[in-house]
Coordinates of C-alpha atoms and ligand atoms in Angstrom, one line a residue:
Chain N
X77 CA 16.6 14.8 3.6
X78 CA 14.7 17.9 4.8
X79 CA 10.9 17.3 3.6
X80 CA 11.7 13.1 4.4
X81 CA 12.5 14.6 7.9
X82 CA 9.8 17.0 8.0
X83 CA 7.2 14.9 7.4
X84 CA 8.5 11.9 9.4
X85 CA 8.7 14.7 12.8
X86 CA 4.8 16.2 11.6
X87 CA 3.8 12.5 12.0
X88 CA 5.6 11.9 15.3
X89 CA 7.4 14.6 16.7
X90 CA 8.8 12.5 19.6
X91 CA 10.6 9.9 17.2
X92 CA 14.5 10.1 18.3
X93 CA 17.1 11.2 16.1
X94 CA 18.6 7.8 16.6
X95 CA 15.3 6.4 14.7
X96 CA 15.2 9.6 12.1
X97 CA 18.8 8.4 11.2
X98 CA 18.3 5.0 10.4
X99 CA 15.7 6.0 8.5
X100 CA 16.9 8.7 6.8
X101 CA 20.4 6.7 6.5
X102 CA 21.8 9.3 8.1
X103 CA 23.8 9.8 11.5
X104 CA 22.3 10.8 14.3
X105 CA 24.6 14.3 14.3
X106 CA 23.5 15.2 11.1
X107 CA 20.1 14.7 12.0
X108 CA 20.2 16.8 15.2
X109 CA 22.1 19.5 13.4
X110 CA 19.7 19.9 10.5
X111 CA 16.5 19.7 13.1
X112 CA 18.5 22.8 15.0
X113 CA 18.9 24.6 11.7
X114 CA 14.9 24.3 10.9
X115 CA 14.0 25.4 14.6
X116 CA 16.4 28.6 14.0
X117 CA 15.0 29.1 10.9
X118 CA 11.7 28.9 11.8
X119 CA 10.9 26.7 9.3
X120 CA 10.2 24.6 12.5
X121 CA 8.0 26.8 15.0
X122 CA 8.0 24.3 17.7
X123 CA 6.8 20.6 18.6
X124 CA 2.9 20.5 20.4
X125 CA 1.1 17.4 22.1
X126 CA -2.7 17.1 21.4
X127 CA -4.7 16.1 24.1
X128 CA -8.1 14.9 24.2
X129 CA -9.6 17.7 26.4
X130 CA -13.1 16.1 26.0
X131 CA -14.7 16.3 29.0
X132 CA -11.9 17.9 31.0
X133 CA -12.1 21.2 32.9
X134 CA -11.2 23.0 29.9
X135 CA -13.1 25.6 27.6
X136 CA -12.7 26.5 24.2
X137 CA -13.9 29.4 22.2
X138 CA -13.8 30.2 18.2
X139 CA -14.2 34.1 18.7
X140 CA -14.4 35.7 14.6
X141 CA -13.2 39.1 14.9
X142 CA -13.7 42.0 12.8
X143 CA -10.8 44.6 12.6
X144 CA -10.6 48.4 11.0
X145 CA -7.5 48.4 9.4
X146 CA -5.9 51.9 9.1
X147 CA -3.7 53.2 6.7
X148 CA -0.3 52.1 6.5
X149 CA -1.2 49.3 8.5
X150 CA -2.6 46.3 8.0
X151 CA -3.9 43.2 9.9
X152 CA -0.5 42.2 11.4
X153 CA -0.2 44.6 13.9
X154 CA -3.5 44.3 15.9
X155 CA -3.2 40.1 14.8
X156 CA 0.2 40.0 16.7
X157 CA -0.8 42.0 19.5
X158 CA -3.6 39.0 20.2
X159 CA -1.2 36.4 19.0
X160 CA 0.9 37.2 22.6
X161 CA -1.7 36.4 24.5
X162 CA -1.1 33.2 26.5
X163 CA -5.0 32.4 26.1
X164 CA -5.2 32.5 22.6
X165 CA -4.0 29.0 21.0
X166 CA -4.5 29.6 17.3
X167 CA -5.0 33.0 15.4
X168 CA -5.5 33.3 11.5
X169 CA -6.3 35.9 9.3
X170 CA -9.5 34.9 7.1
X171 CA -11.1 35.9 4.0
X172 CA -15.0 36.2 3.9
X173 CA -17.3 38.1 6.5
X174 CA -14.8 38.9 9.3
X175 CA -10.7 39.1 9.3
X176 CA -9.4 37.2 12.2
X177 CA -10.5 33.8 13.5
X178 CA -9.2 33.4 17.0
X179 CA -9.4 30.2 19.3
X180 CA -9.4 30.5 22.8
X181 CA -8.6 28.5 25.8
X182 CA -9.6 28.9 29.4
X183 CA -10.6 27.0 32.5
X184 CA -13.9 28.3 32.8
X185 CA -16.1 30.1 30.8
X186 CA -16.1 33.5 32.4
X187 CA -12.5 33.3 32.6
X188 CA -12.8 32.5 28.6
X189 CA -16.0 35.5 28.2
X190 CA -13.7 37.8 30.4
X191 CA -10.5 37.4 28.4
X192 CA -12.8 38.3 25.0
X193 CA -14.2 41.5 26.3
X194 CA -11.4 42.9 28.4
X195 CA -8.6 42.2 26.2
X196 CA -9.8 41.4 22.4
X197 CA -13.1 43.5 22.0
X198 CA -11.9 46.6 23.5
X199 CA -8.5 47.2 21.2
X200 CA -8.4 50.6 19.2
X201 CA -8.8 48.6 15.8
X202 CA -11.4 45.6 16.9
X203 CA -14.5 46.8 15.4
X204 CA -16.8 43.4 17.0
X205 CA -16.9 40.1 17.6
X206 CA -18.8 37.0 17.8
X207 CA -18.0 34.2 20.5
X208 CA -18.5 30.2 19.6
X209 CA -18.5 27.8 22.5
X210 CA -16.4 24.7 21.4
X211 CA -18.8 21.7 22.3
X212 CA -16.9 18.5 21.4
X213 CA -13.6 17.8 19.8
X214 CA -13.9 15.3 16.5
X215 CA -10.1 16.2 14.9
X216 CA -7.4 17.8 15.9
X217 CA -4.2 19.0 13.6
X218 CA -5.1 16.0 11.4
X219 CA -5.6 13.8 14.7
X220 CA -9.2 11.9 15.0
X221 CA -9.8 11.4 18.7
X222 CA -11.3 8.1 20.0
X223 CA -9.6 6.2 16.6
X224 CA -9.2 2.9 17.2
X225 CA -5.6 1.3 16.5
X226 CA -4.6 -1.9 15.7
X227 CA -3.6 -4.6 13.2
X228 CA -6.4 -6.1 11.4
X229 CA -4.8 -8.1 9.0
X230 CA -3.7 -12.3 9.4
X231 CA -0.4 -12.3 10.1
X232 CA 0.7 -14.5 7.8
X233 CA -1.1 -14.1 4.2
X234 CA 0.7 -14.8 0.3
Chain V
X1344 CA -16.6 -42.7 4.1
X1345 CA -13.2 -41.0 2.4
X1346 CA -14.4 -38.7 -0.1
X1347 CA -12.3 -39.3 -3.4
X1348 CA -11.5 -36.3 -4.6
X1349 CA -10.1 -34.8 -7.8
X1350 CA -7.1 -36.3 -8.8
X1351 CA -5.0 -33.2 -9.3
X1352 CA -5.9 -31.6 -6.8
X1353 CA -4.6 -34.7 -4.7
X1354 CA -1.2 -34.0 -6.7
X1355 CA -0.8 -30.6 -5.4
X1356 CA 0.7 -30.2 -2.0
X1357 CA -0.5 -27.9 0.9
X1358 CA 0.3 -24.3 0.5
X1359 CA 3.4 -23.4 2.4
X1360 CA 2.2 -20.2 3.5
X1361 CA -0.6 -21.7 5.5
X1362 CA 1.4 -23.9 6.9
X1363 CA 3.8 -21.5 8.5
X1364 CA 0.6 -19.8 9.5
X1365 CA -0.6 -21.8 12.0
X1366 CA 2.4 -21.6 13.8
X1367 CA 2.6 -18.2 13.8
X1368 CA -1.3 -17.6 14.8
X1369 CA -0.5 -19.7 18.0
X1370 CA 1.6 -17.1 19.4
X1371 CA 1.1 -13.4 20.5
X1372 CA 3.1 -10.8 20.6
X1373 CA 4.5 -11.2 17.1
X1374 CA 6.1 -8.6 15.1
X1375 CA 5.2 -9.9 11.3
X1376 CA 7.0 -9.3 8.3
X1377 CA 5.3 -12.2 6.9
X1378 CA 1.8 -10.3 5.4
X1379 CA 1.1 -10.0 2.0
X1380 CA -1.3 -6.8 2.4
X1381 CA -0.8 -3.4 2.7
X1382 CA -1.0 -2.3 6.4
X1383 CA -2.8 0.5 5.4
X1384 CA -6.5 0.6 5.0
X1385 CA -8.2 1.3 2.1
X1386 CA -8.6 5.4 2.2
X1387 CA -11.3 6.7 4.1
X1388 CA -12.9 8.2 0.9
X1389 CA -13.2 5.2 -0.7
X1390 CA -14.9 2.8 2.3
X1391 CA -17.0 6.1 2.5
X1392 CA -18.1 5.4 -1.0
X1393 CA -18.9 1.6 0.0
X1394 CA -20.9 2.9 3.2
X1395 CA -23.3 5.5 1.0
X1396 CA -23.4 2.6 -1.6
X1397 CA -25.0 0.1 0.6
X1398 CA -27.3 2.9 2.3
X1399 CA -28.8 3.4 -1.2
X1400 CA -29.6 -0.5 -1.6
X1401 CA -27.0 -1.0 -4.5
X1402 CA -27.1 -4.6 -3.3
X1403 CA -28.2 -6.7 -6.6
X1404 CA -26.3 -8.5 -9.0
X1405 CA -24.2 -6.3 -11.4
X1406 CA -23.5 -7.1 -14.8
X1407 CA -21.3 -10.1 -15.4
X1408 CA -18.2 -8.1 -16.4
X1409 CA -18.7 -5.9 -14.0
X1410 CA -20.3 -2.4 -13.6
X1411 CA -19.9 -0.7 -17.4
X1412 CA -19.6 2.9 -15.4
X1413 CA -16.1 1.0 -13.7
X1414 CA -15.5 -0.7 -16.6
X1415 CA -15.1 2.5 -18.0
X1416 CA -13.1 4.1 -15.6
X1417 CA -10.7 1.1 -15.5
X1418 CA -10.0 1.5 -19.2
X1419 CA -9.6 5.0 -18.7
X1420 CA -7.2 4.5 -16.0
X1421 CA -5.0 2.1 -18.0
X1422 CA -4.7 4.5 -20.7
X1423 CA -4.0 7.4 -18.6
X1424 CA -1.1 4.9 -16.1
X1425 CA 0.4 3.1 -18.8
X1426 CA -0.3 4.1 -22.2
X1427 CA -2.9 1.7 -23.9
X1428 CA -6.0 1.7 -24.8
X1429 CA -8.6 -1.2 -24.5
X1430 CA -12.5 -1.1 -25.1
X1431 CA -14.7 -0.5 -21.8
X1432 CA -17.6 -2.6 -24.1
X1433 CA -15.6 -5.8 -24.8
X1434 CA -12.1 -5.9 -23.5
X1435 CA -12.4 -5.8 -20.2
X1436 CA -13.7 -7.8 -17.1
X1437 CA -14.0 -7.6 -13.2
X1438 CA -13.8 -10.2 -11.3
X1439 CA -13.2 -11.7 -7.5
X1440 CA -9.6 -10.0 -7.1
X1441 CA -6.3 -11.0 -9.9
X1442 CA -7.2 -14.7 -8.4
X1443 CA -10.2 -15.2 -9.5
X1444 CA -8.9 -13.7 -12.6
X1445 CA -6.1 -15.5 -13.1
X1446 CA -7.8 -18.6 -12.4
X1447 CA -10.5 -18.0 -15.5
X1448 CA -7.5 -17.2 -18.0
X1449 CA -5.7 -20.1 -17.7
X1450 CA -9.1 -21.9 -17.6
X1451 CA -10.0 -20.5 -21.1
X1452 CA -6.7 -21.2 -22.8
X1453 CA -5.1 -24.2 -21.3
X1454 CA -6.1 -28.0 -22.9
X1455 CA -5.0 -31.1 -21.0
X1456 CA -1.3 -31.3 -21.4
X1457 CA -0.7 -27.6 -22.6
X1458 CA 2.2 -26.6 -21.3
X1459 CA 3.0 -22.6 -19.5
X1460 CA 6.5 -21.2 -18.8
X1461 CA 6.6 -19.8 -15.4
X1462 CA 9.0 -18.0 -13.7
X1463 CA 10.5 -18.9 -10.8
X1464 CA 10.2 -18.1 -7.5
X1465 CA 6.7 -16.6 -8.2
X1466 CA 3.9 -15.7 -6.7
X1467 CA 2.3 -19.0 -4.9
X1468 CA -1.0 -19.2 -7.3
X1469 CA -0.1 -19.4 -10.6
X1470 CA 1.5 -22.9 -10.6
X1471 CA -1.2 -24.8 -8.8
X1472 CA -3.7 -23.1 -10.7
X1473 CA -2.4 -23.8 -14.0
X1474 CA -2.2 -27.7 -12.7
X1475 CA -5.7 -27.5 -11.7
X1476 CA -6.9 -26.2 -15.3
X1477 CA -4.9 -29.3 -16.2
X1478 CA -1.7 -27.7 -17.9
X1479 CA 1.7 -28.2 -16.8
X1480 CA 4.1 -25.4 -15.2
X1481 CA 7.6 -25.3 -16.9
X1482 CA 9.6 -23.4 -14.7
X1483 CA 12.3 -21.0 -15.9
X1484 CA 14.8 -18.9 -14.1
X1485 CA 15.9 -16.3 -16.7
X1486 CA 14.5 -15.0 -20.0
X1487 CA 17.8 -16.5 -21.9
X1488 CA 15.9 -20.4 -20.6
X1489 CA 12.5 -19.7 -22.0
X1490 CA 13.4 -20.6 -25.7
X1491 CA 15.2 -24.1 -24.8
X1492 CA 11.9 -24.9 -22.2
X1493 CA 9.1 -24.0 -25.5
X1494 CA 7.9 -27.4 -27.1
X1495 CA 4.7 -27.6 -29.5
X1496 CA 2.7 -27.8 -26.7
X1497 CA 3.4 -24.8 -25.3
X1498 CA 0.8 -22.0 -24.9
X1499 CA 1.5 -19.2 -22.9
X1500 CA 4.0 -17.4 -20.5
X1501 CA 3.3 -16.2 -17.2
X1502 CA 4.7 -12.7 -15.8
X1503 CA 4.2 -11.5 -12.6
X1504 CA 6.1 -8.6 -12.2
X1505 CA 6.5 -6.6 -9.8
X1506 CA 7.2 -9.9 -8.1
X1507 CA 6.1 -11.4 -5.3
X1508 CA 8.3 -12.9 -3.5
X1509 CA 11.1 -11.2 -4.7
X1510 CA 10.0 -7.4 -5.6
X1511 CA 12.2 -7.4 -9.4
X1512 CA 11.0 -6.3 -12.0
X1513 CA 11.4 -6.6 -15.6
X1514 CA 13.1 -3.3 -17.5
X1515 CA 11.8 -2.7 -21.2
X1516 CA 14.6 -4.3 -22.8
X1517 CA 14.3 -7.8 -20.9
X1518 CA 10.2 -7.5 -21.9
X1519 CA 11.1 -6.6 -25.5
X1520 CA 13.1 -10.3 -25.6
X1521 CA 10.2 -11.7 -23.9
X1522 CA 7.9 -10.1 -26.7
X1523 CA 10.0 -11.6 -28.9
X1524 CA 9.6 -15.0 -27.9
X1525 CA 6.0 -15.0 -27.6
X1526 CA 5.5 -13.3 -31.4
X1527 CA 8.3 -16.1 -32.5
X1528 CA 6.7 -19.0 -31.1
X1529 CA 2.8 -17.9 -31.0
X1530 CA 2.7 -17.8 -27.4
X1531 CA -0.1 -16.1 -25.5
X1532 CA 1.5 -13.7 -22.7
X1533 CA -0.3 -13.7 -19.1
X1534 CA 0.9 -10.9 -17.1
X1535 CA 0.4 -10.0 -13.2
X1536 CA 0.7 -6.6 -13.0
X1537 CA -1.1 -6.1 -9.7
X1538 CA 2.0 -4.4 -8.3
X1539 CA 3.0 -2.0 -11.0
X1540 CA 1.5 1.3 -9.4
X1541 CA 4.6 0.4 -6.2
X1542 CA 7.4 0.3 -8.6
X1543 CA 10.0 2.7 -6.7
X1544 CA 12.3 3.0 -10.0
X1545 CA 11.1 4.2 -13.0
X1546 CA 8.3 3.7 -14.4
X1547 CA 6.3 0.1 -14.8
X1548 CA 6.3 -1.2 -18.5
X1549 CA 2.9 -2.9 -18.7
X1550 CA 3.4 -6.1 -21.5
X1551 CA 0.6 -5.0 -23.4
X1552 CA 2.0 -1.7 -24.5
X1553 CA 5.2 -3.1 -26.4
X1554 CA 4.5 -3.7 -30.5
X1555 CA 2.0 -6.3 -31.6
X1556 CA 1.6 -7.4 -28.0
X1557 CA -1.4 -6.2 -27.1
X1558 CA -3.3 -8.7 -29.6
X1559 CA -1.6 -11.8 -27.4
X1560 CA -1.4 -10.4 -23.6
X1561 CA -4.0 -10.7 -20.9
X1562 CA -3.3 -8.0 -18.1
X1563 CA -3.8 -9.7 -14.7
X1564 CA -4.6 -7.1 -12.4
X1565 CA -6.6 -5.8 -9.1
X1566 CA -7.4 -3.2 -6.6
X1567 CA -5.8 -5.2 -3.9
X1568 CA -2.4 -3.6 -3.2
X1569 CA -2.7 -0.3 -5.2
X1570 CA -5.5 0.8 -3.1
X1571 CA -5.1 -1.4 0.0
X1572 CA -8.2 -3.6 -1.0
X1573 CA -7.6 -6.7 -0.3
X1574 CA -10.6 -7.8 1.5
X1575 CA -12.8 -6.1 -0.7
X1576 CA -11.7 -8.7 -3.3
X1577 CA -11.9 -6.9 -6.9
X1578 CA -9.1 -7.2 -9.6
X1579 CA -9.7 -7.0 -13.5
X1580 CA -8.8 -8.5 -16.9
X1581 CA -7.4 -6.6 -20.0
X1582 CA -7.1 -9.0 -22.8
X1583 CA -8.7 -9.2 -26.3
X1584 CA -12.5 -9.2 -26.7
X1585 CA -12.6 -13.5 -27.6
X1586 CA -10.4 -14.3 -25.1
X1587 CA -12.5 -11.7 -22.4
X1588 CA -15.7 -13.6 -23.6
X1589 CA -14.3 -16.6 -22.9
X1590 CA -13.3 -15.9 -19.6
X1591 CA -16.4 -14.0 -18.6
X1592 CA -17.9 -17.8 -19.6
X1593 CA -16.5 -19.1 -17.0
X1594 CA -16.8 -16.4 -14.6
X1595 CA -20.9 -15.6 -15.3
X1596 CA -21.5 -19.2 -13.9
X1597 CA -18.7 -19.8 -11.0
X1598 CA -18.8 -16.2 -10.0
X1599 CA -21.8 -14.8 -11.5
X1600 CA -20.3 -11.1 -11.1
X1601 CA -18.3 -9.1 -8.5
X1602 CA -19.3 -7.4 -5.5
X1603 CA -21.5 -4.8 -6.1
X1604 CA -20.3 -2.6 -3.2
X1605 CA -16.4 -3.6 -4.1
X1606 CA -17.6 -2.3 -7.6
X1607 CA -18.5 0.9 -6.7
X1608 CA -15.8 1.8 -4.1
X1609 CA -13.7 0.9 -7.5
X1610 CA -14.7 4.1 -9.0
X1611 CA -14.7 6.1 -6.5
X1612 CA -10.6 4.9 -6.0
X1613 CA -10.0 5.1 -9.6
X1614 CA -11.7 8.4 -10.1
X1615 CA -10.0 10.1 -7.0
X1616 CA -7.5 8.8 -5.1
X1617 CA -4.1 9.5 -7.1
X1618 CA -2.7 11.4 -4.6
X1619 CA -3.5 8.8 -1.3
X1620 CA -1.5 6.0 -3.8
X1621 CA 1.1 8.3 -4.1
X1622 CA 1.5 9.2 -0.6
X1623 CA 1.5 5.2 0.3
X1624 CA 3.9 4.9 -2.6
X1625 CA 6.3 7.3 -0.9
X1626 CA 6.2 5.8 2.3
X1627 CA 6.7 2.1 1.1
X1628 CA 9.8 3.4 -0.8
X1629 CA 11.0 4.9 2.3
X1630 CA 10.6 1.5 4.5
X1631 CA 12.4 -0.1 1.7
X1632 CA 15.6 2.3 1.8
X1633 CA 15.6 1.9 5.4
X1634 CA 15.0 -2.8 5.4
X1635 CA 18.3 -2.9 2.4
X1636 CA 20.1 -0.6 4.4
X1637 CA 19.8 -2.5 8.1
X1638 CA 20.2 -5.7 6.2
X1639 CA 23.9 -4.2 4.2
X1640 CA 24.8 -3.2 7.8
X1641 CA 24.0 -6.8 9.0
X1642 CA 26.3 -7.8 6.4
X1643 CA 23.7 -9.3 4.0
X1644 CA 24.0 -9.1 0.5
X1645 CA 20.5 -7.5 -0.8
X1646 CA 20.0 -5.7 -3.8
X1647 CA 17.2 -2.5 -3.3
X1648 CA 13.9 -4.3 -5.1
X1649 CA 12.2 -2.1 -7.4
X1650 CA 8.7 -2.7 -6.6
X1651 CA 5.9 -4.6 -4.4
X1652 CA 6.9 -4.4 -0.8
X1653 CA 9.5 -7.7 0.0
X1654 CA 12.7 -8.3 0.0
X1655 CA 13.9 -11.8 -0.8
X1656 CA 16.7 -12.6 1.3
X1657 CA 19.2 -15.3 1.1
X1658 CA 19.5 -16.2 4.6
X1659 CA 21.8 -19.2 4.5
X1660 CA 25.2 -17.9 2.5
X1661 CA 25.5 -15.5 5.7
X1662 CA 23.9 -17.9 9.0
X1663 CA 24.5 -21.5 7.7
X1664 CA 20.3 -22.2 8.1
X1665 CA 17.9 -22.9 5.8
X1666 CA 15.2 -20.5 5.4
X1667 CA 12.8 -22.5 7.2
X1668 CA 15.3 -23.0 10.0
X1669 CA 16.3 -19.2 9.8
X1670 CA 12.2 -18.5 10.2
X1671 CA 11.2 -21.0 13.0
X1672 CA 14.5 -20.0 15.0
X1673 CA 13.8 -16.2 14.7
X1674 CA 10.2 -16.6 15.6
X1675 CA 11.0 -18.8 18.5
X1676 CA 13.5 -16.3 19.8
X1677 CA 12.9 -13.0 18.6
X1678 CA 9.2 -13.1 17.6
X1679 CA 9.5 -12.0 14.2
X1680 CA 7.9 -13.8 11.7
X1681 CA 9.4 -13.9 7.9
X1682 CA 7.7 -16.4 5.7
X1683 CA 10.5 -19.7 4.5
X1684 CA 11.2 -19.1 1.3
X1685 CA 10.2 -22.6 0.3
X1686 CA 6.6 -21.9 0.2
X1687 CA 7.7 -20.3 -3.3
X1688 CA 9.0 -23.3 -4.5
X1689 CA 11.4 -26.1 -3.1
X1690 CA 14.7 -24.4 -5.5
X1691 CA 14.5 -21.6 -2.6
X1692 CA 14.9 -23.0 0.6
X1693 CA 17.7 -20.9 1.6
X1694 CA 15.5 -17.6 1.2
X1695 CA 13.4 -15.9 3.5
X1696 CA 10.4 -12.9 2.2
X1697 CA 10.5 -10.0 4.4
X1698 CA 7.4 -8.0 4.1
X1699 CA 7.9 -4.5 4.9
X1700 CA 3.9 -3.5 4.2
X1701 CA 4.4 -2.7 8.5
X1702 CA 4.9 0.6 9.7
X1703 CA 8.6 2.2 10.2
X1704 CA 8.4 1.5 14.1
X1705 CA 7.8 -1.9 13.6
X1706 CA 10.6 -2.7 11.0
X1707 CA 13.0 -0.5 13.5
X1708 CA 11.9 -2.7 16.1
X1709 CA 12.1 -6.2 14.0
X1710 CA 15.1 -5.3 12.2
X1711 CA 16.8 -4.3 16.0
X1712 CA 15.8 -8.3 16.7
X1713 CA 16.8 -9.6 13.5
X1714 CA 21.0 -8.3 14.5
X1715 CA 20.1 -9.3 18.1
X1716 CA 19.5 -12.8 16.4
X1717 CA 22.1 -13.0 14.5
X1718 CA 24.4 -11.8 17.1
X1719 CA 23.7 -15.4 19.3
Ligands
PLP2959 C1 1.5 -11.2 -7.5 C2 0.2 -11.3 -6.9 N1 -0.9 -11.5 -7.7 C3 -2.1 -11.6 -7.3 C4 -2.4 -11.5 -5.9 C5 -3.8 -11.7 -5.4 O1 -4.5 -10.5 -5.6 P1 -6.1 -10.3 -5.4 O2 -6.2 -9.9 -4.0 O3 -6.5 -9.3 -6.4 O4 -6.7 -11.6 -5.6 C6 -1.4 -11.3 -5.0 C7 -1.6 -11.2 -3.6 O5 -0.8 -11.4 -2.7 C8 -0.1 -11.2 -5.5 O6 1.0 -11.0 -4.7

């Protein structure tokens, strides 16, 4: 039942457990309990909407950051110090050229530039970093934006 | 002036699928369980293939049989799905879709008056176009009628299996009696195996991979379902070199070849897209658990099918109507469309096909209006 439900909730995470039930031919408890057990676990982190922010009063930046990692200490603890930041939306630590790949979201872009240099580029460990504007959004978390929907097919056919 | 036409062809009554068509098409907000194509398209990485295809100008005739590069890679595929190995030079051939194929086997084999066992309820083509090559249908319910129905004029048997309408298929044992049969009575063996990549339970038995069968079985198959395809119109034929040659006979002049586009979106689905049949596999399976289980609760008996995506329901045991009644009523009242279970032949008027190739929200919805029907 778990990776059924897991992959039903990735692909709609706003399906009720009534629906994930008779699906799963479950009951609705069961279904509840064991989506409870995955949030606690973490196995769940949480439930997000995309929006289409195309065009809205919204900026985005990619911001690659390089980090000097000391002794003793790796990435995590400068990565989870940025992570807490309610302006930083996704944070990964990357192989290749720099270590952490941070995107950023603000309502303007010297709200966005300010955040960067006050708050990323001047911690102990941050050793530079380079800013990417985000121009237009194609896909998002395996969501094309714009798609068109619909039923092509006759509705009756052999 | 009344244009006299061919004289089976008058013989052979209008299809009942199209029929209950146009009453559907009238209407609008219609949830259909009546379509006999995936509801998914065919994956992006195939159409992509198509697109860069026709940007390079690949828009000539192909070889009659088809491409020898998808040839290839159809031959390959068999071998590496089911376990036997045919010849990419002379034992294979791609055609308009299994229709088209079909259509050209019986063609080749059948003389006026040869007569084919066929299975019944089957899939709405094969019994027409056997009448059309000029043979004669014998219609059989079970494997134990086929031996009492075979008369010296008997040439082949027709499989289809997974079935459509009624998603059963055939386990090895019941094939190894029908192998039997055809070896004891010389009978050539014409198998639809367009479904077998949706089989839910075990794995699909393809005819030609029992003993000594190969040498008498022509594999029916396509790209249609497997790879959600339909439009692109492309299936194939595995049979023994003569009987490919024939075939390809008639198909070089009423054909000439495939689609040369179709063709080469082929490979590309053959060659990489294991994993985006499996995943559509996976989620048909799942819409099936979810249709036998609404319909137990309803208080129909259903067994789970073990391939294709129906369900053929006897509809009158439990409401009193025929299938026809059952569909009209329900798409009167309820807007769901299931297809009458007579346009599969006359025997089955008390059946309904559910098509569950519709997404999970839709079947919720539909089967919610199915209980409210039956409810009134
Ligand atoms: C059993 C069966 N065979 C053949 C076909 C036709 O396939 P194609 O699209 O390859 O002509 C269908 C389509 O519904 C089918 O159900």
């Amino acid at each position: 039942m778990k990776q059924k439900l897991l992959a039903l909730l990735k692909k709609d995470p706003r399906v009720s457990a009534k629906s994930l039930a008779k699906i799963l031919g479950s009951t609705e408890k069961k279904v509840e309990a064991e989506i409870q057990k995955l949030l606690q676990s973490g196995e769940i982190v949480g439930f997000a909407t995309v929006l289409n922010s195309n065009g809205k009063d919204e900026i985005t930046a990619m911001v690659e950051v390089k980090v000097t990692t000391q002794r003793g200490r790796g990435f995590d603890e400068v990565a989870e110090r940025i992570a807490k930041f309610p302006e930083v939306v996704n944070l990964f630590l990357i192989s290749g050229s720099h270590d952490l790949n941070i995107l950023v979201r603000g309502k303007s872009l010297a709200e966005v530039a300010n955040f960067i240099n006050r708050k990323v580029a001047v911690l102990e460990n941050v050793n530079g970093t380079t800013t990417h504007f985000l121009l237009k959004k194609y896909k998002e978390d395996g969501l094309i934006f714009g798609e068109k929907m619909g039923d092509k097919r006759l509705k009756v056919s052999a | 002036m009344k244009i006299p036409l061919n004289r089976i062809l008058e013989t052979i009554p209008p299809s009942g699928i199209r029929k209950f068509f146009e009453i559907v098409a009238e209407r609008k907000d219609v949830i259909s369980l009546s379509v006999g194509e995936p509801d998914f398209d065919a994956p992006w990485r195939v159409r992509e293939a198509a697109i860069a295809a026709l940007e390079s100008g690949e828009t000539h005739y192909t070889p009659n049989k088809g491409y020898f590069e998808l040839r290839t890679e159809i031959v390959k595929y068999f071998s590496r799905k089911f376990g036997v190995n045919y010849s990419a030079e002379d034992e294979v051939l791609v055609g308009n879709g299994a229709s088209e194929i079909f259509d050209i086997v019986v063609r080749s084999i059948l003389n006026p008056g040869d007569e084919v066992i066929l299975f019944m309820p089957s899939y709405v083509m094969y019994a027409p176009l056997v009448q059309l090559a000029a043979g004669v249908p014998i219609f059989v319910k079970q494997i134990s009628e086929i031996q009492k129905k075979i008369s010296p004029r008997t040439k082949a048997i027709i499989l289809g299996y997974p079935s459509n309408p009624t998603g059963t298929t055939f386990q090895k044992s019941e094939l190894q009696k029908i192998a039997k049969i055809a070896e004891r009575n010389n009978l050539l063996v014409i198998s639809d195996e367009i479904y077998a990549e949706l089989t839910y339970e075990g794995r699909h038995t393809t005819f030609a991979s029992l003993p000594k069968m190969k040498a008498r079985t022509a594999t029916v198959s396509g790209f249609s379902k497997t790879f959600a395809f339909t439009g692109l119109r492309l299936g194939y034929l595995l049979a023994p070199a003569d009987l490919t040659a024939a075939a390809n006979k008639i198909h070089q002049y009423s054909a000439l070849c495939a689609n040369s586009i179709s063709q080469i979106a082929a490979i590309e689905a053959l060659r990489n897209c294991d994993s985006e049949v499996e995943k559509m596999r996976l989620e048909y399976k799942m819409r099936r658990d979810f249709c036998v289980r609404e319909l137990k609760k309803m208080g129909f008996q259903i067994q789970k099918p073990a391939g294709a995506f129906y369900l053929f329901l006897n509809v009158c045991k439990k409401t009193g109507l025929t299938g026809e009644e059952f569909a009209l009523e329900l798409l009167e009242k309820e807007e769901v469309a299931v297809v009458p279970g007579s346009a599969f032949g006359a025997e089955f008027s008390d059946f309904v096909r559910i098509s569950f190739a519709t997404s999970l929200q839709n079947l919720e919805i539909a089967f919610e209006k199915i209980e409210h029907f039956l409810k009134n």
